[in-house]
């Protein structure tokens, strides 16, 4: 067995998950799903802001003047 074969399952997935079928969900379920997605979007935006702040701080620290 080659090394590549043993670690193949550790490769990141390259396919996007299938979207949820909203036709089988009720209004309350869809609203809860939207709230979950909005919370995830807020979390992602906070992560972006933190990374941008870190980058700005690093650039300011290493800026030659």
Tab-separated table of C-alpha atoms in Angstrom:
chain	number	residue	atom	x	y	z
A	1	UNK	CA	0.000	0.000	0.000
A	2	UNK	CA	1.430	3.350	-1.000
A	3	UNK	CA	1.578	6.207	1.458
A	4	UNK	CA	-0.730	8.281	-0.717
A	5	UNK	CA	-3.452	5.645	-0.463
A	6	UNK	CA	-3.338	5.591	3.344
A	7	UNK	CA	-3.712	9.351	3.637
A	8	UNK	CA	-6.204	9.828	0.840
A	9	UNK	CA	-9.075	10.220	3.316
A	10	UNK	CA	-7.219	13.162	4.893
A	11	UNK	CA	-7.468	15.195	1.693
A	12	UNK	CA	-9.871	18.126	1.941
A	13	UNK	CA	-13.172	17.623	0.220
A	14	UNK	CA	-13.490	19.550	-2.984
A	15	UNK	CA	-17.232	19.223	-3.501
A	16	UNK	CA	-19.805	21.595	-2.068
A	17	UNK	CA	-22.538	20.103	0.072
A	18	UNK	CA	-25.897	19.829	-1.644
A	19	UNK	CA	-28.359	22.591	-0.755
A	20	UNK	CA	-31.182	21.633	1.581
A	21	UNK	CA	-34.504	20.754	0.025
A	22	UNK	CA	-36.683	23.605	1.243
A	23	UNK	CA	-39.840	22.168	-0.326
A	24	UNK	CA	-40.145	19.571	2.436
A	25	UNK	CA	-39.670	22.103	5.248
A	26	UNK	CA	-42.336	24.149	6.954
A	27	UNK	CA	-42.163	27.917	7.375
A	28	UNK	CA	-40.868	27.663	10.951
A	29	UNK	CA	-38.189	25.183	9.889
A	30	UNK	CA	-37.065	27.442	7.058
A	31	UNK	CA	-36.950	30.437	9.401
A	32	UNK	CA	-34.828	28.443	11.853
A	33	UNK	CA	-32.575	27.367	8.990
A	34	UNK	CA	-32.178	30.999	7.907
A	35	UNK	CA	-31.306	31.993	11.490
A	36	UNK	CA	-28.648	29.281	11.554
A	37	UNK	CA	-27.206	30.461	8.249
A	38	UNK	CA	-27.220	34.103	9.394
A	39	UNK	CA	-25.363	33.124	12.565
A	40	UNK	CA	-22.768	31.288	10.480
A	41	UNK	CA	-22.404	34.303	8.184
A	42	UNK	CA	-21.869	36.550	11.224
A	43	UNK	CA	-19.243	34.129	12.553
A	44	UNK	CA	-17.459	34.110	9.185
A	45	UNK	CA	-17.540	37.918	8.992
A	46	UNK	CA	-16.090	38.154	12.513
A	47	UNK	CA	-13.288	35.787	11.506
A	48	UNK	CA	-12.551	37.923	8.443
A	49	UNK	CA	-12.473	41.091	10.567
A	50	UNK	CA	-10.106	39.466	13.057
A	51	UNK	CA	-7.774	38.288	10.293
A	52	UNK	CA	-7.797	41.720	8.667
A	53	UNK	CA	-6.979	43.336	12.023
A	54	UNK	CA	-4.100	40.907	12.532
A	55	UNK	CA	-2.805	41.628	9.048
A	56	UNK	CA	-3.040	45.389	9.585
A	57	UNK	CA	-1.226	45.116	12.910
A	58	UNK	CA	1.516	43.010	11.352
A	59	UNK	CA	1.881	45.416	8.438
A	60	UNK	CA	2.094	48.373	10.834
A	61	UNK	CA	4.666	46.561	12.979
A	62	UNK	CA	6.904	45.623	10.048
A	63	UNK	CA	6.390	48.822	8.065
A	64	UNK	CA	9.650	50.491	7.277
A	65	UNK	CA	9.573	54.210	7.627
